[in-house]
XYZ file of C-alpha atoms in Angstrom:
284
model
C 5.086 -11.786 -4.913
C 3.193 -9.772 -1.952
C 3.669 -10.296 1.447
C 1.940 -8.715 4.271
C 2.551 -8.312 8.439
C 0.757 -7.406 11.698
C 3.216 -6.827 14.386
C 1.378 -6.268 18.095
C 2.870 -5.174 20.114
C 5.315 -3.437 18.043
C 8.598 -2.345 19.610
C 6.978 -3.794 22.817
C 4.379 -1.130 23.418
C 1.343 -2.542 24.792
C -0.772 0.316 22.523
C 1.603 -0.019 19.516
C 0.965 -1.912 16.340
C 2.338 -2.384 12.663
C 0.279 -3.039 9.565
C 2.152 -3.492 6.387
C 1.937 -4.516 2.942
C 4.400 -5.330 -0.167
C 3.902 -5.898 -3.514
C 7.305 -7.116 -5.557
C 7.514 -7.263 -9.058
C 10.506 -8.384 -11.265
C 12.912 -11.355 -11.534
C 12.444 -11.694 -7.714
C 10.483 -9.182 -6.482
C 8.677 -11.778 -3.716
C 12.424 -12.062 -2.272
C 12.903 -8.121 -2.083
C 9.208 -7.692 -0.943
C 10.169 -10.362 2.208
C 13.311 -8.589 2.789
C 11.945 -4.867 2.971
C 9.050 -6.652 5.178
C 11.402 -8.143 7.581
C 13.893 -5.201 8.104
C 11.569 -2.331 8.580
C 9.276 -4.347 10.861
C 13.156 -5.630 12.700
C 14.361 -1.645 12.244
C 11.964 0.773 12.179
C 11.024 0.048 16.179
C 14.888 0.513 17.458
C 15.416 3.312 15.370
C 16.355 6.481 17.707
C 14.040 8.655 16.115
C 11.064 6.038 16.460
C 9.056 7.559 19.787
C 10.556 11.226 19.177
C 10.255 11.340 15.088
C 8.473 9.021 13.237
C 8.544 10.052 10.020
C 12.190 10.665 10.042
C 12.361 7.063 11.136
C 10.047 6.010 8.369
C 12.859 7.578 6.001
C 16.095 6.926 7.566
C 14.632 2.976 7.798
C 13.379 2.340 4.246
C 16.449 4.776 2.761
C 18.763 2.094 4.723
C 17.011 -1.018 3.788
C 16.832 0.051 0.102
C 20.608 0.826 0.295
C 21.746 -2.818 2.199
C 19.452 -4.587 -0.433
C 21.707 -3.286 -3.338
C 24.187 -5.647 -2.244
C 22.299 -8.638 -1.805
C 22.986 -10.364 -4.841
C 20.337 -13.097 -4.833
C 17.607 -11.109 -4.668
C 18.015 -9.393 -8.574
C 18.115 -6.065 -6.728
C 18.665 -4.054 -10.077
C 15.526 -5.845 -11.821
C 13.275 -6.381 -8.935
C 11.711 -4.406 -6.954
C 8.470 -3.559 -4.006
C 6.032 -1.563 -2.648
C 5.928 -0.603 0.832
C 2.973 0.314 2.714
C 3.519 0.690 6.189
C 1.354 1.574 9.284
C 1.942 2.148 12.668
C -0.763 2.929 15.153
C 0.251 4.449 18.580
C -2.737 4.948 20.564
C -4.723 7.130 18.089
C -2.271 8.984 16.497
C -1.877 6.581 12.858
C 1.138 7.711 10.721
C 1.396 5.848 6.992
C 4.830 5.198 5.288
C 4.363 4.676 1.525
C 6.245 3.575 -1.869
C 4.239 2.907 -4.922
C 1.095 1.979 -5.227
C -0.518 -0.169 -2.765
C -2.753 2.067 -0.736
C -3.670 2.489 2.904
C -7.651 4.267 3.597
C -9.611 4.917 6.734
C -13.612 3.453 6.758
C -15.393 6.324 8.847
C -18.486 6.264 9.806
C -21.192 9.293 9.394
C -24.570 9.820 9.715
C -27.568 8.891 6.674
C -28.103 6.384 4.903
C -27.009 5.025 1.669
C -29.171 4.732 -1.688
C -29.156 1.114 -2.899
C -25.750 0.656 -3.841
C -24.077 -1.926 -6.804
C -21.169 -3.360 -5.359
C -18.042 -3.823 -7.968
C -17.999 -7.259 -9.009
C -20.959 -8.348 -6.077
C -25.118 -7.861 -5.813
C -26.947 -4.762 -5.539
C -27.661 -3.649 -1.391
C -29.790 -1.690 -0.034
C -29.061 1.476 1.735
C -27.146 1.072 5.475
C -25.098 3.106 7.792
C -22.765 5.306 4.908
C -18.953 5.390 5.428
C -17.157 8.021 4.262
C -13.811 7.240 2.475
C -10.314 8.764 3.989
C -7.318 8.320 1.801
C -4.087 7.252 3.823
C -1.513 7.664 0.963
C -1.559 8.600 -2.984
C -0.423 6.157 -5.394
C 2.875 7.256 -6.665
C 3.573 6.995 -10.389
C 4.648 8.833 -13.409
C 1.073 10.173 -13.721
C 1.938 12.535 -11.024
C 3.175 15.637 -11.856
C 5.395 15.941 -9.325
C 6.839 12.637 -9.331
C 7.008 12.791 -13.368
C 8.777 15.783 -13.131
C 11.442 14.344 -10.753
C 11.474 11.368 -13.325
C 12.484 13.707 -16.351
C 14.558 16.121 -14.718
C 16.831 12.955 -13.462
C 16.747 11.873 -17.344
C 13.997 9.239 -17.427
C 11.345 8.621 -20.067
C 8.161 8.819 -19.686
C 5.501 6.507 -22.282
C 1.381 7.201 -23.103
C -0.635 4.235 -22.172
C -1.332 2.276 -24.797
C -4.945 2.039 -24.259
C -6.735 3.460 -21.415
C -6.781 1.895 -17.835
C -3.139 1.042 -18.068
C -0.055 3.029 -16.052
C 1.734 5.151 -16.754
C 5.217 3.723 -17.094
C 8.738 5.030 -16.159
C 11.950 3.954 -19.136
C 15.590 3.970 -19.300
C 15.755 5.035 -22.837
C 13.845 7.401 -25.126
C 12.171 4.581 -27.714
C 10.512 3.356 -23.935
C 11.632 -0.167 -24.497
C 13.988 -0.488 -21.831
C 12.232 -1.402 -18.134
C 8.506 -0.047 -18.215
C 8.424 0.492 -14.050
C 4.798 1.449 -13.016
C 6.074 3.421 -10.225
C 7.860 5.880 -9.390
C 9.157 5.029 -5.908
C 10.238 1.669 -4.630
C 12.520 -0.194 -2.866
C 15.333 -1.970 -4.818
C 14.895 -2.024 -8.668
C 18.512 -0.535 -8.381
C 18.207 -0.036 -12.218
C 16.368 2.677 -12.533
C 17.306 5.074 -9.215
C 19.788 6.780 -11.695
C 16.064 7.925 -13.682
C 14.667 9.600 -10.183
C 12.922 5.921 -9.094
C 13.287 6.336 -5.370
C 12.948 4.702 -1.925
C 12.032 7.526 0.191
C 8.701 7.447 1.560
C 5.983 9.801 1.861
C 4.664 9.862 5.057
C 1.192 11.115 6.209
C -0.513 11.354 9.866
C -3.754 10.959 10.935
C -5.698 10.708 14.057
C -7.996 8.400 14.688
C -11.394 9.671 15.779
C -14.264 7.706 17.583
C -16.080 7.416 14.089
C -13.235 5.725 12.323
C -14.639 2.101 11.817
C -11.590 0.679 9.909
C -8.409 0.822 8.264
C -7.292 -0.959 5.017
C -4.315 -1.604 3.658
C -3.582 -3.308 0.257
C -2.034 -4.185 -2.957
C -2.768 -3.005 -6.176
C -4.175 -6.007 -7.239
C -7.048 -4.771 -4.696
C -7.232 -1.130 -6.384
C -6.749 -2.399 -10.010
C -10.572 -2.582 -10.395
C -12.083 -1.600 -7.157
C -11.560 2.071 -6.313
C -11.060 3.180 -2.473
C -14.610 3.990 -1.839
C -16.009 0.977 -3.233
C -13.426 -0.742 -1.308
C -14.855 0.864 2.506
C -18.342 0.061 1.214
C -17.458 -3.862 0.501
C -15.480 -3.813 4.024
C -17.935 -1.275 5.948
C -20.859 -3.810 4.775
C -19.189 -6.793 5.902
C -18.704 -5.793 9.295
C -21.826 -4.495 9.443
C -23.428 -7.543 9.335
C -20.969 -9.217 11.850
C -18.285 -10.698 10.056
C -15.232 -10.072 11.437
C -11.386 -8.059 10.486
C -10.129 -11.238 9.110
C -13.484 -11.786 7.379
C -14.217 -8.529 6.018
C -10.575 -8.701 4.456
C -11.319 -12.091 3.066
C -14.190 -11.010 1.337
C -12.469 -7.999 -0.004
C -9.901 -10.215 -1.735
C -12.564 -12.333 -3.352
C -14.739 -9.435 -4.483
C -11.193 -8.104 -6.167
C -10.456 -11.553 -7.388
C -13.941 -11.558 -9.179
C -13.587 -8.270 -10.838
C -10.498 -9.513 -12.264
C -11.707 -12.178 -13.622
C -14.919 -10.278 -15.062
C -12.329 -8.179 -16.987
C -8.980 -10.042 -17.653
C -10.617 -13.611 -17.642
C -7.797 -15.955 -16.370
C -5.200 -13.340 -15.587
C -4.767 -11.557 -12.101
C -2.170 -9.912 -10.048
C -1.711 -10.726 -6.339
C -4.190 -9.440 -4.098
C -3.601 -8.880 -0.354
C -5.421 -6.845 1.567
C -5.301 -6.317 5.386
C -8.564 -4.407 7.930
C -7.965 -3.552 11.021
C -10.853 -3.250 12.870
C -9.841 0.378 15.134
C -13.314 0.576 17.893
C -12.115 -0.878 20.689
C -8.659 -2.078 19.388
C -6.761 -2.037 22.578
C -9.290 -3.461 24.707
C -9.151 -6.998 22.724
C-alpha cells in the first residue's frame, strides 16, 4: 500500500525538486496513498502561496486533498487512510510536510571516526567517516502528548500497548475495540477526524549545508526496526564505498526487510525508502 515520487523539476524550476512518500493502510489505503501522491505533487506547485509561503501551501494543499477524497467513494475514505511525507528542495533551503509516521532525516557529515559499528540486521564495520543524524519530522501518534491530548479533548480513546514495541493506538469507543489507528494525523480515514485524527501537516525547514551528505525519506516499515541513526549509518556507508542514491536506498530496504524477518519471521509491512544524494545535486 506505499507509494513513493521524485518530481524534477518540480513546478518547472530548474533548482526545484519533490521527494515524497505514502504509506496507506485500511480497506484501500494503496488507492488513498496514490491519490494524496498524485494531487499534492499536481497541487502543491500551482498553489499561490507556493514561491511566497510554503508551508501555508503545504496546509492549504493536503487540508484540500483530504477534504475532495471524502467524496471519492471507491477509495473506502472513512476506513482507509495514508501517510504523507513530503519534501521539496529549492536550492538549499529543504522544507518537510508530514502526516504520521513515515519519517524524513538528513545524513551529515562531521569530522572523526567511528568505533566498529554492528549494523541492525547486517555485519559488524569498522570505523569510517561518522555522520551525524538530523531529524526532518517527528512521528505523530497518540504517544505524543500533544497530539494525545488533541485526541482526548476531541473525545477519542486512547489504549496501552499490549506488549512493548507496539503503538500506541487511537479508538472510537472507550472498551478500544472500535478502529485501533496508529496515528494521529492522516489523510482520509474520514472515520475517525470527529476523535481529533487530522490532515494538517507539520511542517519543518531546514537548510542544507555543504556537509549534508543525504536525505532519506521513508515508510515505517523502514523505522519499525531500524532507528534513524542506524538508518544514516547503513546509507552513509553505502555511499561511501561508491554505490550510488538508488543503491544506497536499495540496500536500505533489504537491511529493513532482514530485520523484519529476524523478528516477525514471515510477516512484514511495506518498506519504501527514498536517498537523495544533496553534494552536487543540481549540477547532475
Amino acid at each position: 500500500q506505499d507509494r513513493g515520487i521524485v518530481a524534477y523539476p518540480f513546478g518547472d524550476c530548474p533548482k526545484t525538486a519533490m521527494f515524497g512518500v505514502f504509506d496507506g493502510h485500511g480497506m484501500r489505503g494503496e488507492l488513498v496513498a496514490e491519490y494524496a501522491m498524485n494531487e499534492i505533487a499536481k497541487r502543491l506547485h500551482k498553489h499561490t502561496k507556493f514561491k511566497s509561503n510554503l508551508e501555508a501551501a503545504f496546509a492549504q494543499t493536503y487540508l484540500r486533498v483530504d477534504h475532495d477524497i471524502e467524496r471519492r467513494y471507491d477509495v473506502e475514505p472513512y476506513h482507509s487512510g495514508t501517510t504523507a511525507c513530503v519534501a521539496v528542495l529549492r536550492d538549499d533551503a529543504l522544507s518537510v510536510s508530514n502526516v504520521g509516521d513515515s519519517r524524513a532525516v538528513i545524513g551529515r557529515r562531521r569530522r572523526g571516526r567511528d568505533k566498529p559499528y554492528a549494523l541492525p540486521g547486517g555485519p559488524t564495520i569498522p570505523g569510517h567517516t561518522r555522520y551525524e543524524c538530523i531529524e526532518l519530522t517527528k512521528d505523530q501518534n497518540a504517544a505524543d502528548p500533544a497530539e494525545r491530548k488533541r485526541i482526548v479533548r476531541s473525545g477519542g480513546y486512547v489504549g496501552t500497548p499490549l506488549e512493548p514495541g507496539l503503538p500506541t493506538r487511537i479508538y472510537l469507543d472507550k472498551e478500544c475495540t472500535m478502529v485501533g489507528l496508529a496515528m494521529s494525523r492522516s489523510i482520509g480515514d474520514w472515520n475517525m477526524k470527529k476523535v481529533g485524527v487530522i490532515a494538517e501537516p507539520v511542517v519543518t525547514h531546514h537548510t542544507v549545508t555543504d556537509r549534508d551528505e543525504f536525505l532519506i525519506v521513508a515508510s515505517d516499515g523502514i523505522w519499525e526496526f531500524i532507528d534513524s541513526a542506524d538508518a544514516v549509518r547503513i546509507v552513509g556507508d553505502c555511499l561511501d564505498r561508491g554505490c550510488t542514491a538508488s543503491e544506497a536506498s536499495i540496500q536500505l530496504i533489504r537491511r529493513a526487510m532482514k530485520t523484519w524477518r529476524d523478528h516477525e519471521g514471515d510477516y512484514r509491512d511495506d518498506c519504501t525508502a527514498i536517498v537523495v544524494r544533496l553534494p552536487g545535486l543540481w549540477n547532475e
